mmCIF file of C-alpha atoms in Angstrom:
data_model
loop_
_atom_site.group_PDB
_atom_site.id
_atom_site.type_symbol
_atom_site.label_atom_id
_atom_site.label_comp_id
_atom_site.label_asym_id
_atom_site.label_seq_id
_atom_site.Cartn_x
_atom_site.Cartn_y
_atom_site.Cartn_z
ATOM 1 C CA UNK T 843 -19.114 1.720 45.892
ATOM 2 C CA UNK T 844 -17.731 4.991 44.620
ATOM 3 C CA UNK T 845 -16.670 7.880 46.856
ATOM 4 C CA UNK T 846 -19.802 9.747 45.790
ATOM 5 C CA UNK T 847 -21.943 6.750 46.788
ATOM 6 C CA UNK T 848 -20.170 6.479 50.144
ATOM 7 C CA UNK T 849 -20.782 10.157 50.847
ATOM 8 C CA UNK T 850 -24.444 9.874 49.949
ATOM 9 C CA UNK T 851 -24.929 6.829 52.195
ATOM 10 C CA UNK T 852 -23.099 8.304 55.187
ATOM 11 C CA UNK T 853 -24.808 11.693 54.928
ATOM 12 C CA UNK T 854 -28.172 9.939 54.872
ATOM 13 C CA UNK T 855 -27.209 8.136 58.096
ATOM 14 C CA UNK T 856 -26.049 11.362 59.725
ATOM 15 C CA UNK T 857 -29.047 13.501 58.846
ATOM 16 C CA UNK T 858 -29.048 17.257 58.453
ATOM 17 C CA UNK T 859 -27.784 18.193 61.923
ATOM 18 C CA UNK T 860 -24.400 16.407 61.888
ATOM 19 C CA UNK T 861 -21.434 17.727 59.900
ATOM 20 C CA UNK T 862 -19.293 15.220 58.040
ATOM 21 C CA UNK T 863 -15.580 16.016 57.851
ATOM 22 C CA UNK T 864 -14.130 13.728 55.186
ATOM 23 C CA UNK T 865 -10.664 12.809 56.447
ATOM 24 C CA UNK T 866 -8.503 13.104 53.364
ATOM 25 C CA UNK T 867 -5.054 12.765 54.934
ATOM 26 C CA UNK T 868 -4.398 9.348 53.344
ATOM 27 C CA UNK T 869 -6.193 10.078 50.073
ATOM 28 C CA UNK T 870 -4.903 11.270 46.724
ATOM 29 C CA UNK T 871 -5.825 14.589 45.164
ATOM 30 C CA UNK T 872 -7.883 12.647 42.636
ATOM 31 C CA UNK T 873 -9.945 11.045 45.405
ATOM 32 C CA UNK T 874 -10.456 14.373 47.155
ATOM 33 C CA UNK T 875 -11.491 15.865 43.819
ATOM 34 C CA UNK T 876 -14.066 13.106 43.382
ATOM 35 C CA UNK T 877 -15.544 13.961 46.777
ATOM 36 C CA UNK T 878 -15.505 17.662 45.871
ATOM 37 C CA UNK T 879 -17.229 16.960 42.560
ATOM 38 C CA UNK T 880 -19.917 15.082 44.512
ATOM 39 C CA UNK T 881 -20.625 18.326 46.383
ATOM 40 C CA UNK T 882 -18.609 17.772 49.563
ATOM 41 C CA UNK T 883 -16.689 20.716 51.019
ATOM 42 C CA UNK T 884 -15.415 19.782 54.521
ATOM 43 C CA UNK T 885 -12.092 17.901 54.567
ATOM 44 C CA UNK T 886 -9.808 16.949 57.446
ATOM 45 C CA UNK T 887 -6.003 16.813 57.456
ATOM 46 C CA UNK T 888 -3.502 16.165 60.240
ATOM 47 C CA UNK T 889 -0.245 17.691 58.996
ATOM 48 C CA UNK T 890 0.089 21.460 58.742
ATOM 49 C CA UNK T 891 2.406 21.662 55.759
ATOM 50 C CA UNK T 892 0.444 18.993 53.876
ATOM 51 C CA UNK T 893 -2.863 20.806 54.217
ATOM 52 C CA UNK T 894 -1.236 24.130 53.339
ATOM 53 C CA UNK T 895 0.108 22.598 50.122
ATOM 54 C CA UNK T 896 -3.136 20.812 49.303
ATOM 55 C CA UNK T 897 -5.142 23.994 49.826
ATOM 56 C CA UNK T 898 -3.294 25.558 46.903
ATOM 57 C CA UNK T 899 -4.505 22.788 44.608
ATOM 58 C CA UNK T 900 -8.224 23.071 45.381
ATOM 59 C CA UNK T 901 -10.937 25.723 45.051
ATOM 60 C CA UNK T 902 -11.346 28.421 47.672
ATOM 61 C CA UNK T 903 -14.706 27.122 48.887
ATOM 62 C CA UNK T 904 -13.183 24.010 50.492
ATOM 63 C CA UNK T 905 -13.378 24.131 54.302
ATOM 64 C CA UNK T 906 -10.159 22.609 55.628
ATOM 65 C CA UNK T 907 -10.243 21.156 59.154
ATOM 66 C CA UNK T 908 -7.080 20.420 61.128
ATOM 67 C CA UNK T 909 -7.653 17.210 63.111
ATOM 68 C CA UNK T 910 -4.169 15.976 64.096
ATOM 69 C CA UNK T 911 -1.784 16.854 66.903
ATOM 70 C CA UNK T 912 -0.663 20.420 66.202
ATOM 71 C CA UNK T 913 2.779 21.680 67.197
ATOM 72 C CA UNK T 914 2.991 25.369 68.010
ATOM 73 C CA UNK T 915 5.661 26.043 65.400
ATOM 74 C CA UNK T 916 3.336 24.681 62.677
ATOM 75 C CA UNK T 917 0.386 26.980 63.380
ATOM 76 C CA UNK T 918 1.792 29.638 61.052
ATOM 77 C CA UNK T 919 1.287 27.353 58.043
ATOM 78 C CA UNK T 920 -2.465 26.997 58.541
ATOM 79 C CA UNK T 921 -3.498 30.227 60.286
ATOM 80 C CA UNK T 922 -4.275 32.130 57.057
ATOM 81 C CA UNK T 923 -6.991 29.748 55.886
ATOM 82 C CA UNK T 924 -7.910 26.883 58.239
ATOM 83 C CA UNK T 925 -11.654 26.576 58.832
ATOM 84 C CA UNK T 926 -11.423 24.867 62.230
ATOM 85 C CA UNK T 927 -8.747 23.360 64.499
ATOM 86 C CA UNK T 928 -10.166 20.328 66.308
ATOM 87 C CA UNK T 929 -7.165 19.368 68.417
ATOM 88 C CA UNK T 930 -6.285 22.157 70.859
ATOM 89 C CA UNK T 931 -4.751 20.424 73.864
ATOM 90 C CA UNK T 932 -2.871 23.139 75.768
ATOM 91 C CA UNK T 933 -3.045 26.781 76.762
ATOM 92 C CA UNK T 934 0.275 27.436 75.013
ATOM 93 C CA UNK T 935 -1.131 26.143 71.716
ATOM 94 C CA UNK T 936 -4.293 28.217 72.110
ATOM 95 C CA UNK T 937 -2.134 31.286 72.733
ATOM 96 C CA UNK T 938 -0.117 30.630 69.573
ATOM 97 C CA UNK T 939 -3.252 30.157 67.484
ATOM 98 C CA UNK T 940 -4.618 33.467 68.782
ATOM 99 C CA UNK T 941 -1.332 35.213 67.961
ATOM 100 C CA UNK T 942 -1.148 33.841 64.414
ATOM 101 C CA UNK T 943 -4.842 34.466 63.763
ATOM 102 C CA UNK T 944 -4.414 38.066 64.890
ATOM 103 C CA UNK T 945 -1.608 38.477 62.371
ATOM 104 C CA UNK T 946 -4.026 37.280 59.697
ATOM 105 C CA UNK T 947 -6.848 39.498 60.967
ATOM 106 C CA UNK T 948 -9.204 36.576 61.407
ATOM 107 C CA UNK T 949 -10.864 34.464 64.089
ATOM 108 C CA UNK T 950 -10.140 30.723 64.068
ATOM 109 C CA UNK T 951 -12.781 28.370 65.511
ATOM 110 C CA UNK T 952 -11.280 25.680 67.744
ATOM 111 C CA UNK T 953 -12.447 22.696 69.730
ATOM 112 C CA UNK T 954 -10.611 21.587 72.863
ATOM 113 C CA UNK T 955 -9.433 18.000 72.611
ATOM 114 C CA UNK T 956 -10.334 15.882 75.631
ATOM 115 C CA UNK T 957 -8.510 12.673 76.515
ATOM 116 C CA UNK T 958 -11.319 10.136 76.885
ATOM 117 C CA UNK T 959 -9.624 6.943 75.655
ATOM 118 C CA UNK T 960 -7.905 4.278 77.729
ATOM 119 C CA UNK T 961 -4.816 4.650 75.514
ATOM 120 C CA UNK T 962 -2.092 6.904 76.886
ATOM 121 C CA UNK T 963 -0.757 7.476 73.349
ATOM 122 C CA UNK T 964 -3.720 9.689 72.467
ATOM 123 C CA UNK T 965 -3.490 13.411 73.120
ATOM 124 C CA UNK T 966 -5.972 15.565 74.984
ATOM 125 C CA UNK T 967 -6.873 17.440 78.142
ATOM 126 C CA UNK T 968 -8.147 15.972 81.363
ATOM 127 C CA UNK T 969 -10.899 17.779 83.267
ATOM 128 C CA UNK T 970 -8.481 19.625 85.507
ATOM 129 C CA UNK T 971 -6.543 20.953 82.526
ATOM 130 C CA UNK T 972 -9.800 21.944 80.827
ATOM 131 C CA UNK T 973 -10.848 23.917 83.895
ATOM 132 C CA UNK T 974 -7.442 25.600 84.034
ATOM 133 C CA UNK T 975 -7.866 26.836 80.463
ATOM 134 C CA UNK T 976 -11.422 28.023 80.997
ATOM 135 C CA UNK T 977 -10.514 29.885 84.175
ATOM 136 C CA UNK T 978 -7.358 31.485 82.794
ATOM 137 C CA UNK T 979 -7.495 35.270 82.474
ATOM 138 C CA UNK T 980 -5.290 35.179 79.379
ATOM 139 C CA UNK T 981 -7.888 33.163 77.508
ATOM 140 C CA UNK T 982 -10.492 35.777 78.272
ATOM 141 C CA UNK T 983 -8.370 38.306 76.389
ATOM 142 C CA UNK T 984 -7.996 36.178 73.266
ATOM 143 C CA UNK T 985 -9.912 37.902 70.481
ATOM 144 C CA UNK T 986 -8.841 35.773 67.538
ATOM 145 C CA UNK T 987 -9.872 32.285 68.607
ATOM 146 C CA UNK T 988 -13.416 31.040 69.138
ATOM 147 C CA UNK T 989 -13.604 28.024 71.437
ATOM 148 C CA UNK T 990 -16.675 26.362 70.008
ATOM 149 C CA UNK T 991 -16.770 22.984 71.717
ATOM 150 C CA UNK T 992 -14.983 19.714 72.409
ATOM 151 C CA UNK T 993 -13.323 16.926 70.463
ATOM 152 C CA UNK T 994 -12.446 13.414 71.557
ATOM 153 C CA UNK T 995 -11.251 10.053 70.242
ATOM 154 C CA UNK T 996 -12.521 6.840 71.791
ATOM 155 C CA UNK T 997 -10.347 3.830 72.576
ATOM 156 C CA UNK T 998 -9.435 1.786 69.493
ATOM 157 C CA UNK T 999 -11.324 -1.359 70.445
ATOM 158 C CA UNK T 1000 -14.107 -3.594 69.163
ATOM 159 C CA UNK T 1001 -15.784 -3.470 72.585
ATOM 160 C CA UNK T 1002 -18.781 -1.239 71.914
ATOM 161 C CA UNK T 1003 -19.651 -0.670 75.613
ATOM 162 C CA UNK T 1004 -16.205 0.882 76.146
ATOM 163 C CA UNK T 1005 -16.599 3.222 73.171
ATOM 164 C CA UNK T 1006 -20.141 4.125 74.133
ATOM 165 C CA UNK T 1007 -19.142 4.922 77.710
ATOM 166 C CA UNK T 1008 -16.346 7.232 76.547
ATOM 167 C CA UNK T 1009 -18.593 9.056 74.084
ATOM 168 C CA UNK T 1010 -21.314 9.422 76.711
ATOM 169 C CA UNK T 1011 -18.775 10.884 79.120
ATOM 170 C CA UNK T 1012 -17.675 13.461 76.537
ATOM 171 C CA UNK T 1013 -21.273 14.302 75.596
ATOM 172 C CA UNK T 1014 -22.154 14.870 79.268
ATOM 173 C CA UNK T 1015 -19.196 17.218 79.663
ATOM 174 C CA UNK T 1016 -20.167 19.059 76.478
ATOM 175 C CA UNK T 1017 -23.775 19.435 77.632
ATOM 176 C CA UNK T 1018 -22.594 20.719 80.996
ATOM 177 C CA UNK T 1019 -20.455 23.417 79.365
ATOM 178 C CA UNK T 1020 -23.313 24.381 77.091
ATOM 179 C CA UNK T 1021 -25.778 24.688 79.988
ATOM 180 C CA UNK T 1022 -23.386 26.830 82.027
ATOM 181 C CA UNK T 1023 -23.104 29.321 79.173
ATOM 182 C CA UNK T 1024 -19.413 29.921 79.918
ATOM 183 C CA UNK T 1025 -18.338 33.417 78.789
ATOM 184 C CA UNK T 1026 -15.254 32.066 76.980
ATOM 185 C CA UNK T 1027 -17.142 29.464 74.982
ATOM 186 C CA UNK T 1028 -19.346 29.519 71.928
ATOM 187 C CA UNK T 1029 -20.464 25.932 72.404
ATOM 188 C CA UNK T 1030 -22.032 24.454 69.280
ATOM 189 C CA UNK T 1031 -19.660 21.675 68.195
ATOM 190 C CA UNK T 1032 -19.034 18.196 69.566
ATOM 191 C CA UNK T 1033 -16.507 16.504 67.292
ATOM 192 C CA UNK T 1034 -16.465 12.758 67.951
ATOM 193 C CA UNK T 1035 -16.787 9.653 65.828
ATOM 194 C CA UNK T 1036 -14.575 8.149 63.118
ATOM 195 C CA UNK T 1037 -15.034 5.434 60.490
ATOM 196 C CA UNK T 1038 -15.038 2.561 62.972
ATOM 197 C CA UNK T 1039 -17.256 4.137 65.628
ATOM 198 C CA UNK T 1040 -19.245 7.023 64.118
ATOM 199 C CA UNK T 1041 -22.541 5.150 64.398
ATOM 200 C CA UNK T 1042 -22.050 4.885 68.173
ATOM 201 C CA UNK T 1043 -21.064 8.562 68.303
ATOM 202 C CA UNK T 1044 -24.230 9.400 66.397
ATOM 203 C CA UNK T 1045 -26.332 7.541 68.950
ATOM 204 C CA UNK T 1046 -24.519 9.460 71.710
ATOM 205 C CA UNK T 1047 -25.377 12.837 70.201
ATOM 206 C CA UNK T 1048 -22.364 14.014 68.226
ATOM 207 C CA UNK T 1049 -22.561 17.189 66.108
ATOM 208 C CA UNK T 1050 -19.595 16.425 63.860
ATOM 209 C CA UNK T 1051 -17.856 13.235 62.692
ATOM 210 C CA UNK T 1052 -14.413 12.775 61.149
ATOM 211 C CA UNK T 1053 -14.557 9.898 58.644
ATOM 212 C CA UNK T 1054 -11.801 8.765 56.324
ATOM 213 C CA UNK T 1055 -11.774 5.145 55.160
ATOM 214 C CA UNK T 1056 -15.570 4.782 55.087
ATOM 215 C CA UNK T 1057 -15.661 7.668 52.611
ATOM 216 C CA UNK T 1058 -12.584 7.018 50.492
ATOM 217 C CA UNK T 1059 -12.365 3.202 50.419
ATOM 218 C CA UNK T 1060 -14.455 1.352 47.842
#
């Protein structure tokens, strides 16, 4: 199937209420262009300098999402244009994003990355660290970031009950934050689900999926 066919099939599965971020980090410009020509506009990258360079080669209406681990000294490369940062995993990073966004006179939407997988190699906050960020007075003064929800990556396993349990845990936490109407949060985004597990994430109530190979592989 072509990239356009893959997009059509996946978007039909997702419905109108779930945003598809096509993960283009391993794809060529030609493949990204094919997706663009099919009408897709949301693309995900995980290296700051790569997405900054790629942005220059594509039209202004592309919405670039940063989905990888972000080092503080790389924020400057993406602050002028990035549509959303999915992977905020520390107060220090959030502070740097706010600083760089202020320099650009813009507000950058962010999701806080939670560590839900059994793998220690994955990044993310635990609940205590999440609470520390949400109760920090500094965060309340940040005017150039919008914390709009949570992101998480499930364990890389073929055991569906494990994946489902992790997604359900993240969804419950997301719902709890939404119900509490926290003054620091504009909760409308739950970013979970990738090529191998997005159907489970969809069943668990995700708002946004990050899919690469299922879009770009024939």
